XYZ file of C-alpha atoms in Angstrom:
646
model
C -22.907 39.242 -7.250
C -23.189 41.770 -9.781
C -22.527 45.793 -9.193
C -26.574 46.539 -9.171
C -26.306 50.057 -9.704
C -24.192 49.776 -12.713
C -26.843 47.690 -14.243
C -29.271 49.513 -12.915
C -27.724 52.400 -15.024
C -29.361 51.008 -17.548
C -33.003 51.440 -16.259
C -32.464 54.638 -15.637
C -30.909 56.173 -18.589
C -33.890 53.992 -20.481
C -36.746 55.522 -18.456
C -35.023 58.790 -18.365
C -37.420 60.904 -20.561
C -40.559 59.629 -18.530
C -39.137 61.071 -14.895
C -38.173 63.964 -16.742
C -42.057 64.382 -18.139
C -43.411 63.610 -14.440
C -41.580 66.667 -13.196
C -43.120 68.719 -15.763
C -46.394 67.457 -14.993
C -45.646 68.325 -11.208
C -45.053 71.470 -11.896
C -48.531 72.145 -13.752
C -50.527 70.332 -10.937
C -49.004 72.888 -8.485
C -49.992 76.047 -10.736
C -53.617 74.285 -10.572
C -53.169 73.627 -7.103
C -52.542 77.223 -6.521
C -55.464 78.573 -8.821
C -57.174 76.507 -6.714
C -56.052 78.444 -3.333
C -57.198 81.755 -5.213
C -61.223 81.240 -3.983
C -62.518 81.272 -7.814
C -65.933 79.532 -6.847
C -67.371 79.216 -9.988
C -64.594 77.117 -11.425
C -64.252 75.084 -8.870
C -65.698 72.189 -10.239
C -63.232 72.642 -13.292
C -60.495 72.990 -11.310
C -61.106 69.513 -9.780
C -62.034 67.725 -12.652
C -58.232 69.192 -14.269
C -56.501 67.431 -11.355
C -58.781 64.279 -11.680
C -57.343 64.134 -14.660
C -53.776 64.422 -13.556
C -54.456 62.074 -11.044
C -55.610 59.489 -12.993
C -52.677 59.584 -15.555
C -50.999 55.922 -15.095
C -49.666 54.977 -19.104
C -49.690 51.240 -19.237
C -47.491 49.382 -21.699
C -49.216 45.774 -23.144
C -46.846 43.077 -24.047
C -48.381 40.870 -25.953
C -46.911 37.783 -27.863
C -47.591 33.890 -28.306
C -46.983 31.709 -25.592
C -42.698 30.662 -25.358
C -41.903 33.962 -27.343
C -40.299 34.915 -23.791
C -42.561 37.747 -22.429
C -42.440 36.962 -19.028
C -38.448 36.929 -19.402
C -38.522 39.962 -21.274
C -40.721 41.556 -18.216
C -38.389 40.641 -15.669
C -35.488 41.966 -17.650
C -37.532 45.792 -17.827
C -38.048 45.353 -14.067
C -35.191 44.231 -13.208
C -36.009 40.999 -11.227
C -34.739 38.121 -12.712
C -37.196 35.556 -12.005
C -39.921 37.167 -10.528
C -42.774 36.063 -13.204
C -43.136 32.549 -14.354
C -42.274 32.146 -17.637
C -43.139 28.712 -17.737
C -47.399 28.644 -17.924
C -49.831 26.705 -19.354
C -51.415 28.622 -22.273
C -55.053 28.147 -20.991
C -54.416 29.010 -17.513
C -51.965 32.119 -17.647
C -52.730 35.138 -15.896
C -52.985 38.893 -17.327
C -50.839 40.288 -14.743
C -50.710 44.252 -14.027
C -47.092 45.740 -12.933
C -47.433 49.269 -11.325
C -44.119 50.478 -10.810
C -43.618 53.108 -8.523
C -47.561 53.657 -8.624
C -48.764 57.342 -6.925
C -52.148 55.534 -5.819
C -51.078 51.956 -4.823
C -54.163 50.548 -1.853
C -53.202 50.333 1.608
C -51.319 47.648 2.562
C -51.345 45.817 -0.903
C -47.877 44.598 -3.105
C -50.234 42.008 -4.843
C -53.926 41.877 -5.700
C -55.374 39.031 -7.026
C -59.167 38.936 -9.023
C -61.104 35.746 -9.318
C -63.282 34.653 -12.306
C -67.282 35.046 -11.110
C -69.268 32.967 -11.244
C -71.395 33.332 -15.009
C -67.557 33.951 -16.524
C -66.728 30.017 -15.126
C -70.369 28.584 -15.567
C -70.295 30.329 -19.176
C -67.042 28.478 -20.465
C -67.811 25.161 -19.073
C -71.452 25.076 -20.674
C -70.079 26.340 -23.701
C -65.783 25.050 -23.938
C -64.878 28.556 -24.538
C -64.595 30.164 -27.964
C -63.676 26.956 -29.910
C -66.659 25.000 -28.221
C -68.985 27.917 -28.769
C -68.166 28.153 -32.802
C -68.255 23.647 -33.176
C -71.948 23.528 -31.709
C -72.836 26.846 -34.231
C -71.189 24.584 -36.489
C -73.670 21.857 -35.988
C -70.445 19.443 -34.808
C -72.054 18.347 -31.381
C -69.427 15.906 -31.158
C -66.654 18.574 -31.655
C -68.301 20.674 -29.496
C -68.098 18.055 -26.457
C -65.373 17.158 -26.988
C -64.326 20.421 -25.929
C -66.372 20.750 -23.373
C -65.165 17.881 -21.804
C -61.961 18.854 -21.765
C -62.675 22.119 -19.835
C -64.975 20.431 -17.593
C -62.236 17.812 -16.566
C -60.061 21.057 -15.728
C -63.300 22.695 -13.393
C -63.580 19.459 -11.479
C -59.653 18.918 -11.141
C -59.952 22.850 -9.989
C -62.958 22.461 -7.860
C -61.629 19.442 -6.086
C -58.075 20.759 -5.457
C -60.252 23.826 -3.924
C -62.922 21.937 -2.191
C -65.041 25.105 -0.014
C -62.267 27.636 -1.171
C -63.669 26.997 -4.861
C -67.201 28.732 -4.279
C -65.930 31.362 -1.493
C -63.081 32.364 -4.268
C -65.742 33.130 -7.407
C -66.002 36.968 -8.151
C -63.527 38.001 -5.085
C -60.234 39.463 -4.951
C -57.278 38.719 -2.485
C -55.023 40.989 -1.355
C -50.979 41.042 0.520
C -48.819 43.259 1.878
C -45.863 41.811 0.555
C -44.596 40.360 -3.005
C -43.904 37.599 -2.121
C -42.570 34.963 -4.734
C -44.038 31.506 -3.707
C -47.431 33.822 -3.489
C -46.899 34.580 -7.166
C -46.462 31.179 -8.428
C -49.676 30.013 -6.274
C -51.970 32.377 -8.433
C -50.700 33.398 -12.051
C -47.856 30.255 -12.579
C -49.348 26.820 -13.889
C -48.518 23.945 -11.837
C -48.162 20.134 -12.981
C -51.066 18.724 -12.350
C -49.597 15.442 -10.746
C -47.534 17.869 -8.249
C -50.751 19.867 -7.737
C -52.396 15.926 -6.669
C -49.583 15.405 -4.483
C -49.744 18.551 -2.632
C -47.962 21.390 -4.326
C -49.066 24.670 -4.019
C -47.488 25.978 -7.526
C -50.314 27.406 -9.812
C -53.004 26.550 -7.027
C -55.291 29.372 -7.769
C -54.359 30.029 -11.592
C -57.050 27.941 -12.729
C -59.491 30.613 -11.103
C -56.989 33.981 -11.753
C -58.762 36.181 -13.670
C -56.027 38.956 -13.178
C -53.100 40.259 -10.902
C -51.638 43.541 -9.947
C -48.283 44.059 -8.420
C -46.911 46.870 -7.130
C -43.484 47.356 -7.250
C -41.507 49.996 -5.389
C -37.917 50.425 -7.158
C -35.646 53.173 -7.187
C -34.428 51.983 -10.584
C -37.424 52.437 -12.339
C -39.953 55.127 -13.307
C -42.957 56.148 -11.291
C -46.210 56.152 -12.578
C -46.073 53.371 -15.345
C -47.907 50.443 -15.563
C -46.402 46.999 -17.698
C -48.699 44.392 -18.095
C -47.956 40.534 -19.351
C -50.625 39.032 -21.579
C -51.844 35.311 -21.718
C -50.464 34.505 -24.927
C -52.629 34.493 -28.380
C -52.088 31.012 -28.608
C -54.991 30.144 -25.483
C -56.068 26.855 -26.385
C -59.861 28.125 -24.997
C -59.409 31.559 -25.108
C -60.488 31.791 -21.990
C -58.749 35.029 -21.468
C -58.881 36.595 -25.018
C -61.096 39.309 -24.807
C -59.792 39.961 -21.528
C -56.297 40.618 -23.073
C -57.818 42.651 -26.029
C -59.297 44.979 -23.499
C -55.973 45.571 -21.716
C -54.341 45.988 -25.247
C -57.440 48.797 -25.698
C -56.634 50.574 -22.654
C -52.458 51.020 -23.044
C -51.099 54.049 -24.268
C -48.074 51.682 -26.208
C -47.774 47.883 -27.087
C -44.619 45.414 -26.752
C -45.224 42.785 -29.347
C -42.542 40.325 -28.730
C -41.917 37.548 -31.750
C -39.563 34.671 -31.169
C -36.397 35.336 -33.392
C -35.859 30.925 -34.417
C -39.816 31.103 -35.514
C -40.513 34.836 -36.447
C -43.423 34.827 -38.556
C -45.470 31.954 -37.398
C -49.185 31.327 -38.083
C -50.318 32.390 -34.729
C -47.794 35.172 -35.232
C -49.801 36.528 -38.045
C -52.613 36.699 -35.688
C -50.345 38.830 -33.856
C -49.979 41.270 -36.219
C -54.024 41.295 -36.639
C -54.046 42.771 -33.486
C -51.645 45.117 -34.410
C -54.437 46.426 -37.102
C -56.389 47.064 -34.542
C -54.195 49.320 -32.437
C -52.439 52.720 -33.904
C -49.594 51.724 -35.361
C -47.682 54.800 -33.845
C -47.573 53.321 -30.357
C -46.324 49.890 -31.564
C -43.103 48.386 -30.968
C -41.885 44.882 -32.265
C -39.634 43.367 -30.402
C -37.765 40.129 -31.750
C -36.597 38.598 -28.876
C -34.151 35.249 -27.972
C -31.949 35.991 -30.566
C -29.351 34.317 -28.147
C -31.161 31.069 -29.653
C -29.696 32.391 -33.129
C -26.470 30.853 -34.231
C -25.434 34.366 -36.093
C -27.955 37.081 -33.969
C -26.564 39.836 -36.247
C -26.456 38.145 -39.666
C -29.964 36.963 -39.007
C -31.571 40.213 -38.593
C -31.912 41.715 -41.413
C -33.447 38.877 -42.910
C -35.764 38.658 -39.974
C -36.853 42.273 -40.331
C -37.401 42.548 -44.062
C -39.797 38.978 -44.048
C -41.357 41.229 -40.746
C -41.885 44.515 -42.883
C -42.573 42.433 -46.213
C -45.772 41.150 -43.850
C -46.688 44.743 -42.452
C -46.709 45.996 -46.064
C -49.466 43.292 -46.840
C -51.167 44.023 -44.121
C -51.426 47.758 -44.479
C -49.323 48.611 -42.131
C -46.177 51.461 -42.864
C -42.909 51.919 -41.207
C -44.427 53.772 -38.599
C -43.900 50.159 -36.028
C -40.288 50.121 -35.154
C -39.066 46.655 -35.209
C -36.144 45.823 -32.457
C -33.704 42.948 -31.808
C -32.749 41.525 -28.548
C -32.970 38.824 -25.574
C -34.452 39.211 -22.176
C -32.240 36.200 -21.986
C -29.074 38.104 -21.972
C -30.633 40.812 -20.027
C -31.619 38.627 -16.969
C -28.203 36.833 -17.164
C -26.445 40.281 -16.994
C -28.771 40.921 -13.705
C -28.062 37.624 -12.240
C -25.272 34.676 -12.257
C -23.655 35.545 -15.723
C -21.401 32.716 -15.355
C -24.463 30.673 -15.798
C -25.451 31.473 -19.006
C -25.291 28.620 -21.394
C -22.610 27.896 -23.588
C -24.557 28.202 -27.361
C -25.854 31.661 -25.648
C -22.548 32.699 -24.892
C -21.047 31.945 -27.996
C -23.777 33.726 -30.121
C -23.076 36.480 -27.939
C -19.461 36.319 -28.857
C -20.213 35.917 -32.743
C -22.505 39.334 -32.350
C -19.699 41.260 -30.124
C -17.126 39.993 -32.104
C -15.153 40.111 -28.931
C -14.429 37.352 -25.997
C -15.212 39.098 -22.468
C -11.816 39.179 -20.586
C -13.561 39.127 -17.022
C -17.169 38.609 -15.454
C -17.768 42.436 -15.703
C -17.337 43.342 -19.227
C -19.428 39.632 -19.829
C -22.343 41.672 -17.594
C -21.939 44.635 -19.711
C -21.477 42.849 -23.016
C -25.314 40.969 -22.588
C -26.723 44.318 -21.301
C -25.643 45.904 -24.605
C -26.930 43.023 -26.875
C -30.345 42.650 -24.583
C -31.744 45.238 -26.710
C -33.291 46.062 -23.332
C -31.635 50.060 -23.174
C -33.397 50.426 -26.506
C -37.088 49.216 -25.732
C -37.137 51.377 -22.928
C -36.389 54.279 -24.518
C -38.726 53.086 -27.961
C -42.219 52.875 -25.472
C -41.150 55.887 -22.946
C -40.751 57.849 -26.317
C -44.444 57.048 -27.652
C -45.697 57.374 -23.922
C -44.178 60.844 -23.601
C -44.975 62.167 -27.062
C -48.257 60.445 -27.310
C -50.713 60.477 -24.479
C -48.175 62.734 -22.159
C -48.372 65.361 -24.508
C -52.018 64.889 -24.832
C -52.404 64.947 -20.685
C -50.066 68.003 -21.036
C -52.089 69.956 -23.675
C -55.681 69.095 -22.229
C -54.286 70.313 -18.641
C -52.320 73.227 -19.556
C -55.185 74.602 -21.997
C -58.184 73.977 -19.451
C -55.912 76.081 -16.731
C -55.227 78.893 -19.157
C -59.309 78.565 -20.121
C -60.444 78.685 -16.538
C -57.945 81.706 -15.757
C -59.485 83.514 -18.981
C -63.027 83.382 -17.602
C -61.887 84.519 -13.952
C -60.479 87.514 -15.219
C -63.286 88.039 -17.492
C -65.471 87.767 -14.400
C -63.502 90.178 -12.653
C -63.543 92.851 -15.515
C -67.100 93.022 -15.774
C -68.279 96.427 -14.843
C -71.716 97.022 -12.792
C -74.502 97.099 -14.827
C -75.538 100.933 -14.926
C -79.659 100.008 -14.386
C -79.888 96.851 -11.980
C -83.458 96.815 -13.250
C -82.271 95.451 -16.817
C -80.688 92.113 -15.373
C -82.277 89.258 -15.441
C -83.735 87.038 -12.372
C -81.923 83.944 -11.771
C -85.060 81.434 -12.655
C -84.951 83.408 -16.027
C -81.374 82.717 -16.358
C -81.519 79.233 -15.226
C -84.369 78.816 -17.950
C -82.230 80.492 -20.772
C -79.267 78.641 -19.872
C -81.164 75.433 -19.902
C -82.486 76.157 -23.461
C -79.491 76.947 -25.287
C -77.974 73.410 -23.438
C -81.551 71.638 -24.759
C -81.274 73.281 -28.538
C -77.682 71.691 -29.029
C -77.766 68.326 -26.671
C -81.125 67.555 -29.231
C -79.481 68.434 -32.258
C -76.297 66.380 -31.581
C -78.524 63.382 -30.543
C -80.384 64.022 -33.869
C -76.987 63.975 -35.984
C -75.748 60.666 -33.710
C -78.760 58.700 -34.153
C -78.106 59.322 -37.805
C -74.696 58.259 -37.958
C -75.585 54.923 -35.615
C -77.467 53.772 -38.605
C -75.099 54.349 -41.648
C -72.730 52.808 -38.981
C -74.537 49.398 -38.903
C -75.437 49.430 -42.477
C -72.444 49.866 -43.870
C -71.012 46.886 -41.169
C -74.235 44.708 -42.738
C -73.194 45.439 -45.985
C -69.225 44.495 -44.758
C -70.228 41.539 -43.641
C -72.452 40.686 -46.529
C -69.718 41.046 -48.933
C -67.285 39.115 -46.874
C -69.836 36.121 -46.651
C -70.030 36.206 -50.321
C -66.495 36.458 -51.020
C -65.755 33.515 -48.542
C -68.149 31.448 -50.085
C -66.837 32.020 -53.808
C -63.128 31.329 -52.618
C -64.399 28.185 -51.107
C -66.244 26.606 -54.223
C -63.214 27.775 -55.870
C -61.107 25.368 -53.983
C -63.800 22.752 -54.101
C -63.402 22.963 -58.000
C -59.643 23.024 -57.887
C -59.131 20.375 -55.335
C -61.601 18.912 -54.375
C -61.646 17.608 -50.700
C -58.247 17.594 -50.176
C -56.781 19.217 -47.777
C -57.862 22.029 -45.872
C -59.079 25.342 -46.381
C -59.135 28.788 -44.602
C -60.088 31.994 -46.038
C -58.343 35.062 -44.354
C -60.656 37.716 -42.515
C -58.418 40.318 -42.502
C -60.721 42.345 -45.625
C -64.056 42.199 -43.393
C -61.828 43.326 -40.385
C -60.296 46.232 -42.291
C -63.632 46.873 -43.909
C -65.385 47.246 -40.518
C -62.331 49.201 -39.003
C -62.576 51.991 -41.831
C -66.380 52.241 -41.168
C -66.205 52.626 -37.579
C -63.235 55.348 -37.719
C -65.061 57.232 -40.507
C -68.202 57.179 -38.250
C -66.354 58.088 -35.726
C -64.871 61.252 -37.140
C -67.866 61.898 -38.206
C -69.301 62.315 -34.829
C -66.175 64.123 -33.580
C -67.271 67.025 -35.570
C -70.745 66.672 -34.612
C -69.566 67.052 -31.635
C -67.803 70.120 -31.783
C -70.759 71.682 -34.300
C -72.469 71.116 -30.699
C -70.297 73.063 -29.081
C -70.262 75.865 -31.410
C -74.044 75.976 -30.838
C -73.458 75.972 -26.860
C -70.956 78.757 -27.323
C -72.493 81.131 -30.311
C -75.684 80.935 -27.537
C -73.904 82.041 -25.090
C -71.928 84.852 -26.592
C -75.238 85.567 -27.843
C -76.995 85.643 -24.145
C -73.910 87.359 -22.798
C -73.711 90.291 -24.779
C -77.617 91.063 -25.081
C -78.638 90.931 -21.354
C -75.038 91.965 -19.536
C -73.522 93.827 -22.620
C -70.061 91.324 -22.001
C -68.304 90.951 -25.554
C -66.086 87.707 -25.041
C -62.929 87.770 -27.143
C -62.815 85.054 -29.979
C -60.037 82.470 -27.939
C -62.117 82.745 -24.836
C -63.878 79.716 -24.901
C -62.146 77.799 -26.184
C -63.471 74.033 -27.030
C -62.769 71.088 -24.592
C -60.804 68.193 -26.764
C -62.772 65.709 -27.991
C -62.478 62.249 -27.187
C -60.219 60.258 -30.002
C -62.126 56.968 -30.262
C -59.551 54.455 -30.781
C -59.787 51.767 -32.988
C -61.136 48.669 -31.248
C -59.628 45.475 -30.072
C -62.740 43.624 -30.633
C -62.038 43.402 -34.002
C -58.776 41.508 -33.338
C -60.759 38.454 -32.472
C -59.875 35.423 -33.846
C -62.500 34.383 -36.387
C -62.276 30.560 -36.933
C -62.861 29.342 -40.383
C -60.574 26.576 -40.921
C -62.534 23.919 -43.368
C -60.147 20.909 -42.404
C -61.090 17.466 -41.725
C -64.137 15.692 -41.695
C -66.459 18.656 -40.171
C -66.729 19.905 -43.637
C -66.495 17.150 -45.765
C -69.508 15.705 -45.267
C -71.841 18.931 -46.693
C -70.088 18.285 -49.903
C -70.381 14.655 -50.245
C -73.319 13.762 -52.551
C -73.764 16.819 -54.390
C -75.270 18.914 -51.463
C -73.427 21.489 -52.459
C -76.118 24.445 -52.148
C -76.817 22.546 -48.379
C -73.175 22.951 -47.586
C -73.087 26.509 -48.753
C -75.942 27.674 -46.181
C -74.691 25.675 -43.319
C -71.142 27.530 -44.054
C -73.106 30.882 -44.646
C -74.965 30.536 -41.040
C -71.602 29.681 -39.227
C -69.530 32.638 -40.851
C -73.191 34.587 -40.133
C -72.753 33.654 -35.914
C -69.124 34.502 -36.086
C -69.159 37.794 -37.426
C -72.590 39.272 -36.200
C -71.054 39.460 -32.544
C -67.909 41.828 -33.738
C -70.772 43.714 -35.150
C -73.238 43.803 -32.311
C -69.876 44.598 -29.625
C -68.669 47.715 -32.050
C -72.152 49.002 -32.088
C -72.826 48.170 -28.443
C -69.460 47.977 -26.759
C -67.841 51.157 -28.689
C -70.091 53.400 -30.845
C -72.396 53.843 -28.084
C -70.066 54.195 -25.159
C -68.043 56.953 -28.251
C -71.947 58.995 -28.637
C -72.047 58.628 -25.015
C -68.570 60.646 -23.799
C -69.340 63.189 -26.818
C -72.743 63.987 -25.168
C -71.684 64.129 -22.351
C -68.512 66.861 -23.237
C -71.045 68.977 -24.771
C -73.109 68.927 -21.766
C -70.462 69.630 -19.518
C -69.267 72.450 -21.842
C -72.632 73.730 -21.364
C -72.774 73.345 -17.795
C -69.128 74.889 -17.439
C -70.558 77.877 -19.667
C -73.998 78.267 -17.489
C -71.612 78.682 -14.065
C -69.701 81.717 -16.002
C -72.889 83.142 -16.674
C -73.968 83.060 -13.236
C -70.728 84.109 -12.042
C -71.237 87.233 -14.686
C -74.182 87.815 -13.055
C -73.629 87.760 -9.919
C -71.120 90.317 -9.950
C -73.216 92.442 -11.854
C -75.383 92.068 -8.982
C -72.894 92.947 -6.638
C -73.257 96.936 -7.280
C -76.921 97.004 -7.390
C -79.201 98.251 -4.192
C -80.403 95.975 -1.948
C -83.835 95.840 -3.166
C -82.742 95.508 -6.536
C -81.012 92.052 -5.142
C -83.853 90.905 -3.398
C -86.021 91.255 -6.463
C -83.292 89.522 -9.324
C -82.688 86.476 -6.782
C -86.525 85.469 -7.486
């Protein structure tokens, strides 16, 4: 076997930055830790939401790419464990699967925790076949529709029969095991041949049902505190885990999007690189894997990455994605039985070395170096450090310096010369609660506002896409006829409704903060008249505002492919204008719901985390007040006390 800590090397010089940025994060949850040790009361609650925050800090890194563009080998080769995910699955029944490596918070007892579907989730995509059902029967194609339906029913009653009792126990639980244990794995997120599965295999028996795994590996080797996660591939025949894997792709702090180097470019990588609109194209990385497939890996590349960037550019999309080369193929064979790699692999390794290995070693070391593996790592630890790290970083280190500002502004305070001048605390607790009311209504006035040039300008998005769609479509009619078939590309409505929502959302950043500035001039205000306190100008500094990030939801695969005999038949005997509406109605029921989820699912939950920074800014200022107060009560006479605590 191989030397594993020379290949191990590897891991570690790649993941090199991110230990580096955990010590420094140590560091500043011990100077919190010993703030905390100082007795400061009224900050208290600050003090524990800054190491909530610290707590909670787990980046997580989405790979995403159609199914056979090598993922799952690409995973194992960033672990290190050859072989430990499948990378052989079914599209329909693969399993978004969670890796926390070295995780601070992993649960008791638990390598590998496994959810199950509930029950509406199954009893919704059998009643409906999933996304493509759901659009044939808004289509009006009933037979379509069933016929897609029947396919996913004949995979629930294969499941529920293979199952029998287990089947209805299993809906909307979890299952949980101490150890990582491979045949486990393959049991719940690898697809198993059906016929084996008949005959009494246990590969893929639970996959069917998988909603999602997490696995918790413990590996010197590798960086704590990062999470990888593998995507079911865009390609999902149902989709029965799409908006599951746009949600993961939401909540990672960097994306993997791996493209197969002998197709690059296909049509459902396009769709790929729709999601990529979707996601800030700062904490994107391509990565063009099994270029050991390639019969000249280096000559091909640079043909591969301008056709890549020539795509981007059409798309909108700068030279801020980096675009790398490699093969988790090479990499696993490096960590593994090099002498097994095949032949055409090992010659197009040769042809990009330009050398012939002299012994097994410098073979290890020669893959290693062409993986392109050394290079990812360090391409997503770089955007996880200088992204959200630096973020975590800033938001920590300025709430710590804010919080140590207001103790010693607490502590300066001299006694107040006639005790009879301060207030009582129900007359505080009244004032306080006014200046919160005056700026909590006015932002709520401001966001209301904003919610409805938000949907009207999506209404007026989706109006114009409708219309354009239906011009480009009696266009082609003219031209050719019924020949053929006929798409029209949604990427205008998408960028249309994108642009909207981060305007809107800017928009309400500020609101936000003009919020703020109402919370604080009220309580400068307050401050100086009844305790004569004059708070310098960088005292109160603002909490940061949340950055809304674009969403995923609008990565969704709209279908509007005109092909075969669906369509044909509303043109057929001049019903033309009947064709028209029954194509206006089905673009209509596809695009209301990305409307309906960005107002729902995102600009509400967006007005909601703004309102609620703005009240705890004001709650955060009231217990400084108080804290004022009470040490201004502090020197006055003991009647005096009795008579302000009223």
């Amino acid at each position: 076997m191989y030397e594993a800590n020379s290949i191990f090397d590897w891991h570690r010089r790649g993941f090199e930055a991110l230990n580096s940025y955990w010590e420094t994060l140590d560091q500043l949850e011990q100077a919190v830790k010993d703030v905390s040790d100082a007795d400061l009361g009224f900050v208290e609650d600050q003090l524990d939401t800054v190491l909530e925050m610290i707590d909670a800090f787990e980046p997580t890194v989405s790979v995403i790419g159609q199914v056979k563009a090598g993922k799952s080998t690409l995973l194992n080769a960033l672990i290190g464990k050859p072989g430990m995910l499948p990378s052989d699955v079914n599209p329909w029944t693969s399993v978004i699967t969670a890796l926390h490596l070295n995780a601070r918070h992993r649960p008791m007892d638990t390598r590998a925790l496994f959810r199950f579907f509930d029950r509406h989730e199954w009893d919704r995509l059998v009643a409906t076949g999933g996304r493509l059902g759901e659009m044939a029967n808004r289509a009006g194609f009933e037979t379509e529709a069933e016929s897609v339906r029947k396919q996913v029913t004949a995979m629930r009653d294969a499941t529920e029969a293979r199952l029998g009792e287990q089947f209805e126990d299993l809906l909307g639980t979890s299952r949980a095991f101490p150890t990582l244990d491979k045949a486990v794995l393959d049991q719940y997120i690898c697809y198993g041949d059906p016929d084996d599965l008949a005959e009494g295999a246990s590969e893929g028996t639970y996959a069917d049902l998988t909603k999602s795994a997490d696995l918790y590996l413990d590996l010197p080797h590798l960086p704590r505190g990062l999470c990888l996660r593998d995507t079911p591939g865009v390609n999902d025949t149902f989709m029965m885990r799409e908006q599951i894997t746009l949600n993961a792709i939401g909540d990672s702090r960097a994306c993997i999007v791996v493209l197969s180097a002998h197709q690059a470019l296909t049509t459902m990588d396009l769709a790929l690189l729709r999601i990529i609109c979707a996601i800030d194209a700062r904490e994107v990385v391509i990565f063009v894997n099994r270029i050991d497939e390639l019969e000249d890996p280096r000559g091909a590349q640079t043909a591969i990455r301008n056709s890549i960037r020539k795509t981007l550019g059409r798309m909108g999309l700068g030279e801020e994605i980096e675009i790398l080369f490699g093969s988790g193929y090479w990499a696993n064979c490096a960590m593994g039985d090099v002498n097994e790699m095949a032949p055409a692999s090992r010659a197009a390794l040769e042809k990009m070395t330009g050398t012939t290995p002299s012994s097994e070693t410098e073979l290890r070391q020669r893959a290693m170096e062409a993986s392109g593996i050394g290079a990812l790592m360090q391409a997503v630890v770089t955007r996880i450090v200088d992204g959200p790290g630096q973020a975590v970083l800033g938001d920590v280190q300025d709430e710590l310096e804010r919080i140590i500002e207001r103790a010693e502004t607490v502590d300066s305070v001299a006694r107040v010369a006639d005790p009879s001048t301060i207030l009582s605390e129900s007359k505080l607790m009244l004032r306080l609660a006014e200046i919160e009311e005056e700026a909590v209504s006015a932002f709520n006035n401001e966001a209301a506002g904003l919610r409805a040039e938000l949907r009207e300008r999506l209404d007026r998005a989706q109006e114009q896409f409708v219309a354009s769609a239906l011009e480009a479509l009696q266009s082609h009619i003219d031209t050719y006829g019924e020949i053929g078939a006929w798409t029209h590309d949604p990427t205008a409505l998408r960028m249309a409704m994108k642009t909207a929502f981060a305007s809107n959302c800017a928009r309400l950043r500020r609101k936000g903060e003009s919020a703020l500035d109402m919370v604080s001039d009220g309580i400068d205000s307050f401050l100086a008249a009844e305790f004569g306190v004059i708070r310098e100008a960088d005292v109160s500094r603002f909490p940061e505002q949340p950055q809304h990030r674009a969403p995923t939801v609008l990565a969704r695969m709209i279908t509007l492919d005109m092909q075969g005999a669906w369509w044909r038949r509303y043109w057929r005997f001049n019903r033309k204008g009947a064709a028209q509406a029954r194509y206006r109605e089905v673009i209509i029921a596809e695009t209301t719901p990305l409307i309906e989820d960005l107002m729902t699912e995102y600009f509400d939950p967006a007005i909601a985390r703004s309102r609620e920074i703005v009240e705890r800014f004001a709650f955060d200022q009231g217990q400084f007040c108080k804290a004022v107060r009470e040490r201004c009560l502090s020197g006055a006479s003991g009647h005096d006390k009795e008579r302000l605590s009223a």
